[in-house]
Amino acid sequence: GMELYPRIGRNFDIKVFTNCRFGMMSWAVLVVTYCIKQYDQYGRIADSMLVSSILMLLYITKFFWWESGYWNTMDIAHDRAGFYICWGCLVWVPSVYTSPAMYLVHHPVDLGLQLSLAILIAGFVCIFINYDCDRQRQLFRNTNGNCLIWGRPPSKIEAQYETKNGEKKSSLLLTSGWWGVSRHFHYVPEILAAFVWTLPGLFTNFLPYFYVIFLTILLFDRAQRDDLKCRE
């Protein structure tokens, strides 16, 4: 569990398989099966299940559309392929990340057209902002800062640092666009999106909200680890 990029042969990347191919794809497959199960049980799919599932599937589609940007995240670039990552993506993601839809299988809620549309639009906005944050950062990195962010040249920090081996390097940090609002701003719409696709279950039970509470703790911890790494 100490390797950063473990492979089997030349082309089978274990971390890509656990994180993307298994973890994210099983999330999508299970959400669809929960819809099928509800239809099998009640003869219909409640609007609450449809709204929650559409938003989760939209988020997963966004992930694969932006997948090349994922290679630069902490999961891939810094976290080693040990128990935390591998078990988390093989077991925790399929079990917990899908839990809002799993709850709705046996607890369907009729939201009505207006509330359904309101939740759908709010979720779409959160997912789009999350995507646009990552797109801005990826564009900035790919062009070495020679691009336009919100129609103007970006502001940036040129950070000089030294590795443990004594090698001197520099890194460009984007400080405009969404990244001028706050550090780790992309976590805000991600947490809000998770809350929004849990919302169709309303507030009769705590269980569906376990995922969004867990995600908030996870991302706060990740932000803290990233800040610590940057300080060092």
CSV table of C-alpha atoms in Angstrom, one decimal:
chain,number,residue,atom,x,y,z
A,1,GLY,CA,0.0,0.0,0.0
A,2,MET,CA,3.0,2.3,-0.3
A,3,GLU,CA,3.1,2.7,-4.1
A,4,LEU,CA,1.8,5.9,-5.7
A,5,TYR,CA,1.1,4.5,-9.1
A,6,PRO,CA,0.9,0.6,-8.8
A,7,ARG,CA,0.4,-1.2,-12.1
A,8,ILE,CA,-0.2,-4.8,-13.2
A,9,GLY,CA,1.8,-5.1,-16.5
A,10,ARG,CA,2.3,-1.9,-18.5
A,11,ASN,CA,-1.3,-0.7,-18.9
A,12,PHE,CA,-3.4,-1.8,-15.9
A,13,ASP,CA,-3.3,1.1,-13.4
A,14,ILE,CA,-4.7,-0.2,-10.1
A,15,LYS,CA,-5.6,3.2,-8.7
A,16,VAL,CA,-7.5,4.2,-11.9
A,17,PHE,CA,-9.4,0.9,-11.8
A,18,THR,CA,-10.4,1.2,-8.1
A,19,ASN,CA,-11.2,5.0,-8.2
A,20,CYS,CA,-12.7,5.4,-11.6
A,21,ARG,CA,-13.6,2.2,-13.3
A,22,PHE,CA,-15.0,0.4,-10.3
A,23,GLY,CA,-15.9,3.1,-7.8
A,24,MET,CA,-17.5,5.7,-10.0
A,25,MET,CA,-19.1,3.2,-12.5
A,26,SER,CA,-20.6,1.1,-9.7
A,27,TRP,CA,-22.1,4.3,-8.2
A,28,ALA,CA,-23.9,4.9,-11.5
A,29,VAL,CA,-25.0,1.2,-12.0
A,30,LEU,CA,-26.4,1.0,-8.4
A,31,VAL,CA,-28.4,4.2,-8.8
A,32,VAL,CA,-30.0,2.7,-11.9
A,33,THR,CA,-30.7,-0.6,-10.1
A,34,TYR,CA,-32.4,1.3,-7.2
A,35,CYS,CA,-34.8,2.9,-9.7
A,36,ILE,CA,-35.5,-0.5,-11.2
A,37,LYS,CA,-36.1,-2.0,-7.7
A,38,GLN,CA,-38.6,0.8,-6.8
A,39,TYR,CA,-40.4,0.2,-10.1
A,40,ASP,CA,-40.5,-3.5,-9.4
A,41,GLN,CA,-41.9,-2.9,-5.9
A,42,TYR,CA,-44.4,-0.1,-6.6
A,43,GLY,CA,-45.0,-0.2,-10.3
A,44,ARG,CA,-43.7,3.3,-10.7
A,45,ILE,CA,-40.7,5.4,-10.1
A,46,ALA,CA,-41.4,8.3,-7.7
A,47,ASP,CA,-40.4,11.8,-8.8
A,48,SER,CA,-38.1,12.0,-5.7
A,49,MET,CA,-36.2,9.0,-7.0
A,50,LEU,CA,-36.0,10.4,-10.5
A,51,VAL,CA,-34.7,13.8,-9.3
A,52,SER,CA,-32.0,12.3,-7.0
A,53,SER,CA,-30.9,9.7,-9.6
A,54,ILE,CA,-30.7,12.2,-12.5
A,55,LEU,CA,-28.5,14.6,-10.4
A,56,MET,CA,-26.2,11.8,-9.3
A,57,LEU,CA,-25.9,10.4,-12.8
A,58,LEU,CA,-25.2,14.0,-14.1
A,59,TYR,CA,-22.5,14.4,-11.5
A,60,ILE,CA,-20.9,11.1,-12.5
A,61,THR,CA,-21.1,12.0,-16.2
A,62,LYS,CA,-19.4,15.3,-15.3
A,63,PHE,CA,-16.6,13.3,-13.6
A,64,PHE,CA,-15.9,11.2,-16.6
A,65,TRP,CA,-16.1,14.2,-19.0
A,66,TRP,CA,-13.4,15.9,-16.8
A,67,GLU,CA,-11.5,12.7,-16.1
A,68,SER,CA,-8.2,13.9,-17.4
A,69,GLY,CA,-8.3,16.7,-14.8
A,70,TYR,CA,-8.7,14.1,-12.1
A,71,TRP,CA,-5.1,12.9,-12.6
A,72,ASN,CA,-3.9,16.1,-11.0
A,73,THR,CA,-6.0,15.8,-7.8
A,74,MET,CA,-4.8,14.7,-4.4
A,75,ASP,CA,-6.4,11.2,-4.8
A,76,ILE,CA,-4.1,10.4,-7.8
A,77,ALA,CA,-1.1,12.7,-7.4
A,78,HIS,CA,-0.4,12.4,-3.7
A,79,ASP,CA,-2.4,9.6,-1.9
A,80,ARG,CA,-0.8,6.2,-2.1
A,81,ALA,CA,-2.8,3.2,-3.2
A,82,GLY,CA,-3.3,1.7,0.2
A,83,PHE,CA,-6.3,0.6,2.2
A,84,TYR,CA,-7.7,4.1,2.6
A,85,ILE,CA,-8.0,4.6,-1.2
A,86,CYS,CA,-8.6,1.0,-2.4
A,87,TRP,CA,-11.1,-0.1,0.2
A,88,GLY,CA,-12.8,3.3,0.1
A,89,CYS,CA,-13.4,3.1,-3.7
A,90,LEU,CA,-14.3,-0.6,-3.8
A,91,VAL,CA,-16.6,-0.7,-0.8
A,92,TRP,CA,-17.4,2.7,0.7
A,93,VAL,CA,-18.2,4.6,-2.5
A,94,PRO,CA,-20.7,2.0,-3.8
A,95,SER,CA,-22.3,1.5,-0.3
A,96,VAL,CA,-22.4,5.1,1.1
A,97,TYR,CA,-22.4,7.4,-1.9
A,98,THR,CA,-25.5,5.7,-3.4
A,99,SER,CA,-27.3,5.7,0.0
A,100,PRO,CA,-29.7,8.6,-0.7
A,101,ALA,CA,-31.2,6.6,-3.7
A,102,MET,CA,-31.1,3.4,-1.7
A,103,TYR,CA,-33.2,5.0,1.1
A,104,LEU,CA,-35.7,6.2,-1.5
A,105,VAL,CA,-36.3,2.6,-2.8
A,106,HIS,CA,-38.5,1.8,0.3
A,107,HIS,CA,-39.4,5.4,1.2
A,108,PRO,CA,-40.7,7.1,-1.9
A,109,VAL,CA,-41.7,10.7,-1.7
A,110,ASP,CA,-44.0,12.6,-4.0
A,111,LEU,CA,-42.5,16.0,-4.5
A,112,GLY,CA,-44.8,17.4,-7.2
A,113,LEU,CA,-43.6,19.2,-10.4
A,114,GLN,CA,-42.6,22.5,-8.9
A,115,LEU,CA,-40.4,21.2,-6.1
A,116,SER,CA,-38.9,18.6,-8.4
A,117,LEU,CA,-37.9,21.2,-10.9
A,118,ALA,CA,-36.6,23.5,-8.2
A,119,ILE,CA,-34.3,20.8,-6.8
A,120,LEU,CA,-33.2,19.7,-10.3
A,121,ILE,CA,-32.2,23.3,-11.2
A,122,ALA,CA,-30.4,23.8,-7.9
A,123,GLY,CA,-28.5,20.6,-8.4
A,124,PHE,CA,-27.6,21.4,-12.0
A,125,VAL,CA,-26.2,24.8,-11.0
A,126,CYS,CA,-24.1,23.2,-8.2
A,127,ILE,CA,-22.7,20.5,-10.5
A,128,PHE,CA,-22.0,23.1,-13.2
A,129,ILE,CA,-20.1,25.4,-10.8
A,130,ASN,CA,-18.1,22.4,-9.5
A,131,TYR,CA,-17.2,21.5,-13.1
A,132,ASP,CA,-16.4,25.1,-14.0
A,133,CYS,CA,-14.0,25.4,-11.0
A,134,ASP,CA,-12.1,22.3,-12.1
A,135,ARG,CA,-12.1,23.5,-15.8
A,136,GLN,CA,-10.6,26.8,-14.9
A,137,ARG,CA,-7.8,25.2,-12.9
A,138,GLN,CA,-7.1,22.7,-15.6
A,139,LEU,CA,-7.1,25.4,-18.3
A,140,PHE,CA,-4.7,27.5,-16.2
A,141,ARG,CA,-2.3,24.6,-15.7
A,142,ASN,CA,-2.4,23.5,-19.3
A,143,THR,CA,-1.6,26.9,-20.6
A,144,ASN,CA,0.9,27.8,-17.8
A,145,GLY,CA,-1.3,30.8,-16.9
A,146,ASN,CA,-1.5,32.2,-20.4
A,147,CYS,CA,-5.3,32.1,-20.7
A,148,LEU,CA,-8.4,34.1,-19.9
A,149,ILE,CA,-10.5,33.4,-16.7
A,150,TRP,CA,-13.8,35.2,-16.7
A,151,GLY,CA,-12.7,37.2,-19.7
A,152,ARG,CA,-9.5,38.6,-18.3
A,153,PRO,CA,-5.9,37.4,-17.6
A,154,PRO,CA,-5.8,35.4,-14.4
A,155,SER,CA,-4.0,36.5,-11.2
A,156,LYS,CA,-1.7,33.9,-9.8
A,157,ILE,CA,0.9,33.0,-7.2
A,158,GLU,CA,4.3,31.7,-8.3
A,159,ALA,CA,5.2,29.4,-5.5
A,160,GLN,CA,8.9,28.3,-5.2
A,161,TYR,CA,9.5,25.2,-3.2
A,162,GLU,CA,12.1,22.6,-2.5
A,163,THR,CA,11.5,18.8,-2.4
A,164,LYS,CA,12.7,16.4,0.2
A,165,ASN,CA,15.6,15.5,-2.1
A,166,GLY,CA,16.7,19.1,-2.3
A,167,GLU,CA,15.3,19.7,-5.8
A,168,LYS,CA,14.1,23.3,-6.4
A,169,LYS,CA,10.8,23.6,-8.2
A,170,SER,CA,8.0,26.1,-8.8
A,171,SER,CA,4.3,25.9,-9.0
A,172,LEU,CA,1.6,28.2,-10.3
A,173,LEU,CA,-1.4,28.7,-8.2
A,174,LEU,CA,-4.6,30.3,-9.6
A,175,THR,CA,-6.1,33.1,-7.5
A,176,SER,CA,-8.9,34.4,-9.8
A,177,GLY,CA,-12.2,33.2,-11.2
A,178,TRP,CA,-13.8,30.8,-8.7
A,179,TRP,CA,-10.3,30.4,-7.1
A,180,GLY,CA,-10.3,34.1,-6.2
A,181,VAL,CA,-13.4,33.6,-4.1
A,182,SER,CA,-11.7,31.3,-1.6
A,183,ARG,CA,-9.3,28.5,-1.3
A,184,HIS,CA,-10.7,25.0,-2.1
A,185,PHE,CA,-13.9,26.8,-3.4
A,186,HIS,CA,-14.7,23.7,-5.6
A,187,TYR,CA,-15.6,21.8,-2.5
A,188,VAL,CA,-18.5,24.2,-1.7
A,189,PRO,CA,-20.7,23.3,-4.8
A,190,GLU,CA,-19.7,19.6,-4.4
A,191,ILE,CA,-21.1,19.5,-0.8
A,192,LEU,CA,-24.1,21.5,-1.9
A,193,ALA,CA,-24.8,19.2,-4.8
A,194,ALA,CA,-24.7,16.2,-2.5
A,195,PHE,CA,-27.1,17.9,-0.2
A,196,VAL,CA,-29.4,18.8,-3.1
A,197,TRP,CA,-29.6,15.2,-4.4
A,198,THR,CA,-30.3,14.0,-0.9
A,199,LEU,CA,-33.1,16.6,-0.4
A,200,PRO,CA,-35.8,14.6,-2.3
A,201,GLY,CA,-35.9,12.3,0.7
A,202,LEU,CA,-37.0,15.4,2.7
A,203,PHE,CA,-36.3,15.4,6.5
A,204,THR,CA,-38.2,12.5,7.9
A,205,ASN,CA,-35.1,10.4,8.5
A,206,PHE,CA,-31.4,11.1,9.3
A,207,LEU,CA,-30.0,8.2,7.3
A,208,PRO,CA,-30.0,9.7,3.8
A,209,TYR,CA,-28.0,12.7,5.1
A,210,PHE,CA,-25.2,10.5,6.5
A,211,TYR,CA,-23.4,10.7,3.1
A,212,VAL,CA,-23.4,14.5,2.9
A,213,ILE,CA,-22.2,14.8,6.5
A,214,PHE,CA,-19.4,12.3,5.8
A,215,LEU,CA,-18.5,14.2,2.5
A,216,THR,CA,-18.3,17.5,4.4
A,217,ILE,CA,-15.9,15.9,7.0
A,218,LEU,CA,-13.9,14.3,4.2
A,219,LEU,CA,-13.4,17.5,2.2
A,220,PHE,CA,-12.6,19.6,5.2
A,221,ASP,CA,-9.9,17.1,6.1
A,222,ARG,CA,-8.6,17.0,2.5
A,223,ALA,CA,-8.5,20.8,2.4
A,224,GLN,CA,-6.5,20.8,5.7
A,225,ARG,CA,-4.1,18.2,4.4
A,226,ASP,CA,-3.6,20.2,1.2
A,227,ASP,CA,-2.9,23.4,3.1
A,228,LEU,CA,-0.4,21.6,5.3
A,229,LYS,CA,1.3,20.2,2.3
A,230,CYS,CA,1.5,23.7,0.7
A,231,ARG,CA,2.9,25.2,4.0
A,232,GLU,CA,5.6,22.5,4.1
